[in-house]
């Protein structure tokens, strides 16, 4: 099952959503959840996670290809627009740790992206002053409350996964006597997530997906999610041992090697450049960098 945020309304979409998002052209039919359910479920893409089991059971009885909504990539918003918590994990791929000249952390290195940074998969991203970098990441959306969940049970608490970009302004991130990850990764538009939420049963192996990123067509990142130091179950176990994960929360699970600050010479994003982030079986984000107004 795939669900998307279409002009702010939760919508069931077919597998072809991945193609139109990657190609940024065409459309697929979608099923408007509020109308198709006769009002049993509301239109809010965030509220759907509050009663995830009920929604999941209903949605699986619906044919997403039979919808009457014409869905284009430009109409898509972030799959979970107002999560109560957004977690992000740093330094979670060995080759990325090496390119940052740091040592691998003994446990997941966790920060937040403040939720106002969330954006749709085709959103234009205003460039703030400084050195803006790319980080393609698998994003996990929590479907069931999780507290002290062992790794064996972790995937059962996940509604689905999406592609995310953890855009990062490195000057602010590295300023101060300790790195300040959260603020530098939370400018408006710095958290596109999409194109749709894909439930885990749609993926042959949710722990091993090809993941990559290009800038103006040049490959910058090319890896597999199985290369994570702390995999999704380990991250959920670690987070939920400390605090409750709530339905609709997001977890950015870390980026593989190939970021701009790890290159020689360093390379950062310029207005007009297009960042394409892709994960096998899920689809693409295609985000154009634009000069910030004023
Ligand atoms: Zn990141």
Short mmCIF file of N, CA and C and ligand atoms in Angstrom, two decimals, residues 88-91 96 111 113 134-137 165-168 170 181 185 252-255, ligand 1:
data_model
loop_
_atom_site.label_atom_id
_atom_site.label_comp_id
_atom_site.label_asym_id
_atom_site.label_seq_id
_atom_site.Cartn_x
_atom_site.Cartn_y
_atom_site.Cartn_z
N UNK A 88 16.58 12.20 13.78
CA UNK A 88 17.54 11.98 12.70
C UNK A 88 18.80 11.38 13.32
N UNK A 89 19.41 10.49 12.55
CA UNK A 89 20.60 9.79 13.03
C UNK A 89 21.79 10.23 12.19
N UNK A 90 22.85 10.65 12.86
CA UNK A 90 24.06 11.07 12.16
C UNK A 90 25.08 9.94 12.13
N UNK A 91 26.01 10.03 11.21
CA UNK A 91 27.15 9.11 11.17
C UNK A 91 26.73 7.65 11.22
N UNK A 96 30.56 7.13 5.20
CA UNK A 96 30.23 8.54 5.49
C UNK A 96 30.98 9.00 6.75
N UNK A 111 19.77 13.52 16.61
CA UNK A 111 19.40 14.94 16.71
C UNK A 111 17.99 15.07 16.15
N UNK A 113 15.28 17.25 13.36
CA UNK A 113 14.99 18.26 12.35
C UNK A 113 13.66 18.87 12.79
N UNK A 134 23.84 18.05 0.64
CA UNK A 134 22.78 17.06 0.45
C UNK A 134 23.04 15.83 1.29
N UNK A 135 21.99 15.14 1.73
CA UNK A 135 22.10 13.86 2.45
C UNK A 135 20.84 13.05 2.16
N UNK A 136 20.89 12.14 1.21
CA UNK A 136 19.73 11.28 0.98
C UNK A 136 19.60 10.29 2.14
N UNK A 137 18.36 10.03 2.59
CA UNK A 137 18.16 9.14 3.73
C UNK A 137 16.84 8.37 3.61
N UNK A 165 15.36 13.82 2.35
CA UNK A 165 16.62 14.55 2.18
C UNK A 165 16.87 15.33 3.46
N UNK A 166 18.04 15.15 4.02
CA UNK A 166 18.44 15.89 5.22
C UNK A 166 19.37 17.02 4.77
N UNK A 167 18.79 18.03 4.06
CA UNK A 167 19.61 19.17 3.65
C UNK A 167 20.24 19.81 4.89
N UNK A 168 21.48 20.23 4.76
CA UNK A 168 22.28 20.66 5.91
C UNK A 168 23.14 21.86 5.53
N UNK A 170 26.30 23.61 6.41
CA UNK A 170 27.46 23.14 7.19
C UNK A 170 28.13 24.23 8.04
N UNK A 181 23.78 20.28 15.22
CA UNK A 181 23.16 19.66 14.05
C UNK A 181 21.76 20.17 13.77
N UNK A 185 19.97 22.02 10.12
CA UNK A 185 19.29 21.07 9.24
C UNK A 185 17.79 21.34 9.19
N UNK A 252 14.68 10.00 10.36
CA UNK A 252 15.68 10.03 9.28
C UNK A 252 16.84 9.15 9.74
N UNK A 253 17.19 8.16 8.92
CA UNK A 253 18.06 7.10 9.42
C UNK A 253 19.54 7.24 9.05
N UNK A 254 19.94 8.41 8.55
CA UNK A 254 21.35 8.63 8.27
C UNK A 254 21.66 8.55 6.79
N UNK A 255 22.76 9.18 6.40
CA UNK A 255 23.09 9.26 4.98
C UNK A 255 24.37 8.49 4.66
ZN1 LIG B 1 21.57 13.23 7.92
#
